[in-house]
Tab-separated table of C-alpha atoms in Angstrom:
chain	number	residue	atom	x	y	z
A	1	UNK	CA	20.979	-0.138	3.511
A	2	UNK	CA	19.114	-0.208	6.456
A	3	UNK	CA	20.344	1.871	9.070
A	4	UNK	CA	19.574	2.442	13.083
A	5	UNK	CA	17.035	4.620	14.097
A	6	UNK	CA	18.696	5.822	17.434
A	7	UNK	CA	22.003	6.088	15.627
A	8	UNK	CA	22.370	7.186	11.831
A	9	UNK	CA	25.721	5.719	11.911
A	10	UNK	CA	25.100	1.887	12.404
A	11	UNK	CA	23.995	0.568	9.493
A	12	UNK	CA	22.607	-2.830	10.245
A	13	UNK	CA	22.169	-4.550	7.252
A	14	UNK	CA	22.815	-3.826	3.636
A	15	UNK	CA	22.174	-5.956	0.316
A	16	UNK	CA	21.497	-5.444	-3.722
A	17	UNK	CA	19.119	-6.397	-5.798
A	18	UNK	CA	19.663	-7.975	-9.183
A	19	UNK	CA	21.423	-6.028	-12.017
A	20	UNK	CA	17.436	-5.807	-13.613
A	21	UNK	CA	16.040	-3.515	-10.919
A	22	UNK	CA	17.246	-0.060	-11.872
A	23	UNK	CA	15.166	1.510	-9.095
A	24	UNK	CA	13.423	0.553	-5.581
A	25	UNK	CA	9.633	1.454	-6.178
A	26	UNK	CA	8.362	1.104	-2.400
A	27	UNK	CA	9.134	-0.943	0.357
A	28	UNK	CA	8.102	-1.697	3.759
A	29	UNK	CA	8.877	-3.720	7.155
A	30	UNK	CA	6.304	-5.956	8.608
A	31	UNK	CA	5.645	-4.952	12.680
A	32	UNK	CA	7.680	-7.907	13.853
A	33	UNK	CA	10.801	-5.993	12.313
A	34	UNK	CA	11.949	-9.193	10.888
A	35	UNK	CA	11.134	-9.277	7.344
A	36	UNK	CA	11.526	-6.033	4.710
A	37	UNK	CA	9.446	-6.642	1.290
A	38	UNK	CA	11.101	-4.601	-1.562
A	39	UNK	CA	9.313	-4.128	-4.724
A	40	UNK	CA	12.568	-3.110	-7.747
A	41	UNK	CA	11.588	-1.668	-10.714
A	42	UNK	CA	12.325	-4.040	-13.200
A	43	UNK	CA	9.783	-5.458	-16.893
A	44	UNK	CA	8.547	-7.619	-14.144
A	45	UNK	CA	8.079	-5.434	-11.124
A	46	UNK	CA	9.624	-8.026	-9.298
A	47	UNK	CA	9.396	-8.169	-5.272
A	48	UNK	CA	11.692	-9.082	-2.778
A	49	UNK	CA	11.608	-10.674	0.826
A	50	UNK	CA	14.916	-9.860	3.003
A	51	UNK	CA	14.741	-11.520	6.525
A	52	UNK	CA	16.951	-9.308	8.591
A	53	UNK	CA	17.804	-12.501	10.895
A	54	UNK	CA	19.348	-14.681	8.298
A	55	UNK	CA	20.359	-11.942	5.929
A	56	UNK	CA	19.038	-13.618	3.163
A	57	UNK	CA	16.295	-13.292	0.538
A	58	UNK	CA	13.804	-16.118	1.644
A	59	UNK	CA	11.336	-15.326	-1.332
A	60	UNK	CA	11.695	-13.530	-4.709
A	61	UNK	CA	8.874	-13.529	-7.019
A	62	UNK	CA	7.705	-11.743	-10.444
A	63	UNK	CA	4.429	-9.749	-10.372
A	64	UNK	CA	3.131	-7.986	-13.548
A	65	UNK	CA	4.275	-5.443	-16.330
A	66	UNK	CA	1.771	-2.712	-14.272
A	67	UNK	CA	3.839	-0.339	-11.964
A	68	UNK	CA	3.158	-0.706	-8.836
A	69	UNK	CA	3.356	2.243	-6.589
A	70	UNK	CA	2.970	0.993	-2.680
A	71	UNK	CA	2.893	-2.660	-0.460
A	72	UNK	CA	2.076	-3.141	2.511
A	73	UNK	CA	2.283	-5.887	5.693
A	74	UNK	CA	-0.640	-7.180	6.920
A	75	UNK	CA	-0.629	-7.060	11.147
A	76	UNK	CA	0.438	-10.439	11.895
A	77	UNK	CA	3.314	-10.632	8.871
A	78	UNK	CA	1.826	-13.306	7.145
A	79	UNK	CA	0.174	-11.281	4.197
A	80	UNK	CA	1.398	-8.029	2.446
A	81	UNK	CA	-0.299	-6.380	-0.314
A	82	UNK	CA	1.133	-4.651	-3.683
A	83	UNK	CA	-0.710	-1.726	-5.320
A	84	UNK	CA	-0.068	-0.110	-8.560
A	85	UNK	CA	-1.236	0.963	-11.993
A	86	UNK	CA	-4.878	-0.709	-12.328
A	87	UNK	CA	-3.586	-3.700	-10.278
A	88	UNK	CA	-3.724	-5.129	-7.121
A	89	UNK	CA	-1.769	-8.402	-5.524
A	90	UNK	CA	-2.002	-10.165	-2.723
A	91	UNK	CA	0.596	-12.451	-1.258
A	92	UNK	CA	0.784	-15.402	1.391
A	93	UNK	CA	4.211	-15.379	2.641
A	94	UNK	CA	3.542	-19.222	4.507
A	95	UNK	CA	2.880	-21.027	1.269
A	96	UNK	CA	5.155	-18.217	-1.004
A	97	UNK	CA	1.935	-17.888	-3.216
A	98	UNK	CA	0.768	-14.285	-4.523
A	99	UNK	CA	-2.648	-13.901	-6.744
A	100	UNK	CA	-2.716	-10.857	-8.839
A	101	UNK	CA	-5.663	-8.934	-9.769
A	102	UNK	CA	-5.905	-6.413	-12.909
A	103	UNK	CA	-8.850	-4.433	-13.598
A	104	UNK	CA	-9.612	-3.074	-17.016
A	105	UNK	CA	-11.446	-0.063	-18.613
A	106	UNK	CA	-15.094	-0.575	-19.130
A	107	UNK	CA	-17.837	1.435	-20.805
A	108	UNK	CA	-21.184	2.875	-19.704
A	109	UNK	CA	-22.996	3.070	-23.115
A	110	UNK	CA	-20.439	5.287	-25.212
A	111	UNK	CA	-18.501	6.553	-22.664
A	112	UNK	CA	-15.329	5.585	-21.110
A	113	UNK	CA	-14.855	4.167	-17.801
A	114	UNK	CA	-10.868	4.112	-17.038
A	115	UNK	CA	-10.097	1.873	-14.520
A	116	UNK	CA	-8.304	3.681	-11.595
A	117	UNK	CA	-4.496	3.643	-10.518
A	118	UNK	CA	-4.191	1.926	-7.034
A	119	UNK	CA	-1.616	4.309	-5.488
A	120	UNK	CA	-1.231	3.607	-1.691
A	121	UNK	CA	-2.496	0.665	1.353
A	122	UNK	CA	-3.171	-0.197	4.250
A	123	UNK	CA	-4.348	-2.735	6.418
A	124	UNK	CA	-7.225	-2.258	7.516
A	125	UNK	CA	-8.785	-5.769	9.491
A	126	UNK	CA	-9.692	-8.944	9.358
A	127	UNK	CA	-7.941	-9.493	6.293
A	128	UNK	CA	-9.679	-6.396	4.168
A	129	UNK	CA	-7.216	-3.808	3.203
A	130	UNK	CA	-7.731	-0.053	2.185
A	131	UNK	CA	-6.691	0.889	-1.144
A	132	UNK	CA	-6.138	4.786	-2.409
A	133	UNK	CA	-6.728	5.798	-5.933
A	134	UNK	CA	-5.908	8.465	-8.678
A	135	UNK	CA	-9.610	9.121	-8.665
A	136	UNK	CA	-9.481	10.352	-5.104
A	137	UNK	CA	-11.100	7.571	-3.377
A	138	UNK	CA	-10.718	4.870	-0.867
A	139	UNK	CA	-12.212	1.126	-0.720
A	140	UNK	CA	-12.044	-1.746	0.921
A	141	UNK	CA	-10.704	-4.760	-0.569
A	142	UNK	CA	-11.131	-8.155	0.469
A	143	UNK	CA	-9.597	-11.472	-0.338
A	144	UNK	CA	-12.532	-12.397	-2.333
A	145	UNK	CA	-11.041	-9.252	-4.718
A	146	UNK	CA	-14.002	-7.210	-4.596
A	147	UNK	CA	-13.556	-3.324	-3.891
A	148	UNK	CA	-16.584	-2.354	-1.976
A	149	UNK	CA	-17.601	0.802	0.205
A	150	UNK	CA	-15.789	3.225	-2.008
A	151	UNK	CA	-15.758	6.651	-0.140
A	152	UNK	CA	-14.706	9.572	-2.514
A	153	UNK	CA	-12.506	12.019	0.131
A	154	UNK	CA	-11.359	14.025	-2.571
A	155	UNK	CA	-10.776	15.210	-6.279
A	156	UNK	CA	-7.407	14.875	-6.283
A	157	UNK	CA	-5.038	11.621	-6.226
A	158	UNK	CA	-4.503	10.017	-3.047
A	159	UNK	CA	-0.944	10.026	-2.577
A	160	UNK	CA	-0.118	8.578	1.395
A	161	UNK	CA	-2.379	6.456	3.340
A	162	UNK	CA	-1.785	4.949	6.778
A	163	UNK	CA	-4.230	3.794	9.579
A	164	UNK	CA	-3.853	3.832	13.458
A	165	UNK	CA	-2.606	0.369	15.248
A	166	UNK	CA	-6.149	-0.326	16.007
A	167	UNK	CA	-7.688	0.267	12.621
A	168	UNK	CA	-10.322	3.147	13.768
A	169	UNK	CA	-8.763	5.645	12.204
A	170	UNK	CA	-7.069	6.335	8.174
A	171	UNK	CA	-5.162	9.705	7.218
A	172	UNK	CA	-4.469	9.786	4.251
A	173	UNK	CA	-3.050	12.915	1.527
A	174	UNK	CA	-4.108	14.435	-1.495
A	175	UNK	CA	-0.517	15.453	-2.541
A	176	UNK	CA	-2.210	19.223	-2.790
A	177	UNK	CA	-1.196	20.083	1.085
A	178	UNK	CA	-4.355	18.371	2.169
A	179	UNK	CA	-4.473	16.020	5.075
A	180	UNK	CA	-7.764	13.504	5.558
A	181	UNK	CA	-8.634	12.100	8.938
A	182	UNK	CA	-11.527	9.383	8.547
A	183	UNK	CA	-12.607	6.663	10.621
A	184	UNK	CA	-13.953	3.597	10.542
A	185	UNK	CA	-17.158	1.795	11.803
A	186	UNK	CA	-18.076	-1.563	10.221
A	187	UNK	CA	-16.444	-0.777	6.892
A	188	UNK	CA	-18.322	2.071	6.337
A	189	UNK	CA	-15.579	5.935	6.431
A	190	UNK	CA	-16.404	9.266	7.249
A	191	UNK	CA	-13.984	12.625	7.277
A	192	UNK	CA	-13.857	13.736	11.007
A	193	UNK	CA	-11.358	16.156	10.091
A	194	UNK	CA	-9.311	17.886	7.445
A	195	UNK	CA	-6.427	19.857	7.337
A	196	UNK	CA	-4.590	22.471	5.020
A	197	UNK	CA	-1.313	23.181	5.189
A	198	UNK	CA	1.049	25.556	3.424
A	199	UNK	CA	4.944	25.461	4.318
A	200	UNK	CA	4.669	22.582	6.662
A	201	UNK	CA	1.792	25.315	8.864
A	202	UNK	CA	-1.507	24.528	9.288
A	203	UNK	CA	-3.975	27.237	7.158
A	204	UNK	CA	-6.889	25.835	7.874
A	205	UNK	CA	-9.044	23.240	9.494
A	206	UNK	CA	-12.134	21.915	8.806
């Protein structure tokens, strides 16, 4: 259901997904307000375009067996990006084409390199996006699938991430009452403030 912010009442639009997703993982509306990408837990992880104009699905698609966790719209609604459990997939809504990218464990003589769960996006610009992990850190990714200028905020898994309309600034949460302010400068992040809080009160800034 989708329902009207100035008045809980109205409920503008309401549809189902197929019988096979038991669950909605994450969704999210692109800034035009015109299209709502759904992402149903199903074997497939399956996601789902609504356009709230013709009330209609205009694209369905099958991702990947990997749970995905968040998606995202790029600015100008023509991209969004999927994020989940050691994957991440991009998708071109124009030609209804999505390219999926899985990254494996690796090993640094005997030991054990586990590649990280993606949990949480956001676009950043010029088509790069910024990706949170379980290892508490956040990249850049670019269409070219390469995460690059990794900036480890905390110890903890990244649960929320969300950047201002002009892309300067990213908060993001550890899930452990913490609250990250960075910003951005060329791709490169720094913290320019963080936040504890304890029973929705700040306890401390730093």
């Amino acid at each position: 259901h989708i329902w009207s912010p100035e008045d809980p009442t109205i409920c503008f639009s309401s549809f189902q997904l197929p019988n096979s997703c038991k669950e909605v993982c994450c969704l999210s509306f692109d800034n035009s307000g015109k299209y709502l990408v759904s992402v149903g837990k199903d074997p497939k992880n399956s996601f789902f375009v609504f356009c709230l104009r013709t009330q209609s699905f205009i694209w369905t698609s099958e991702t990947t067996e990997n749970v995905i966790f968040d998606v995202k719209w790029s600015q100008n609604g023509e991209y969004f990006c999927l994020v989940g459990n050691k994957v991440i997939i991009y998708a071109c809504l124009s030609i209804k084409q999505i390219r999926i990218v899985e990254y494996k464990d690796s090993k640094n003589g005997e030991e054990l390199i586990e590649a990280p769960y993606f949990t949480c996006v956001s676009y950043s610009n010029n088509n790069n996006w910024i990706i949170g992990d379980s290892k508490g850190k956040l990249s850049f990714w670019d269409q070219m699938n390469t995460l690059k200028d990794q900036k480890q905020v905390c110890e903890n898994v990244i649960f929320a991430l969300n950047t201002s309309f002009k892309h300067e600034f990213i908060c993001c949460s550890d899930g452990k009452g913490n609250l990250y302010i960075l910003k951005e400068k060329f791709y490169v992040l720094s913290i320019v403030q963080k936040l504890h809080f304890e029973n929705n009160i700040v306890k401390g800034i730093d």
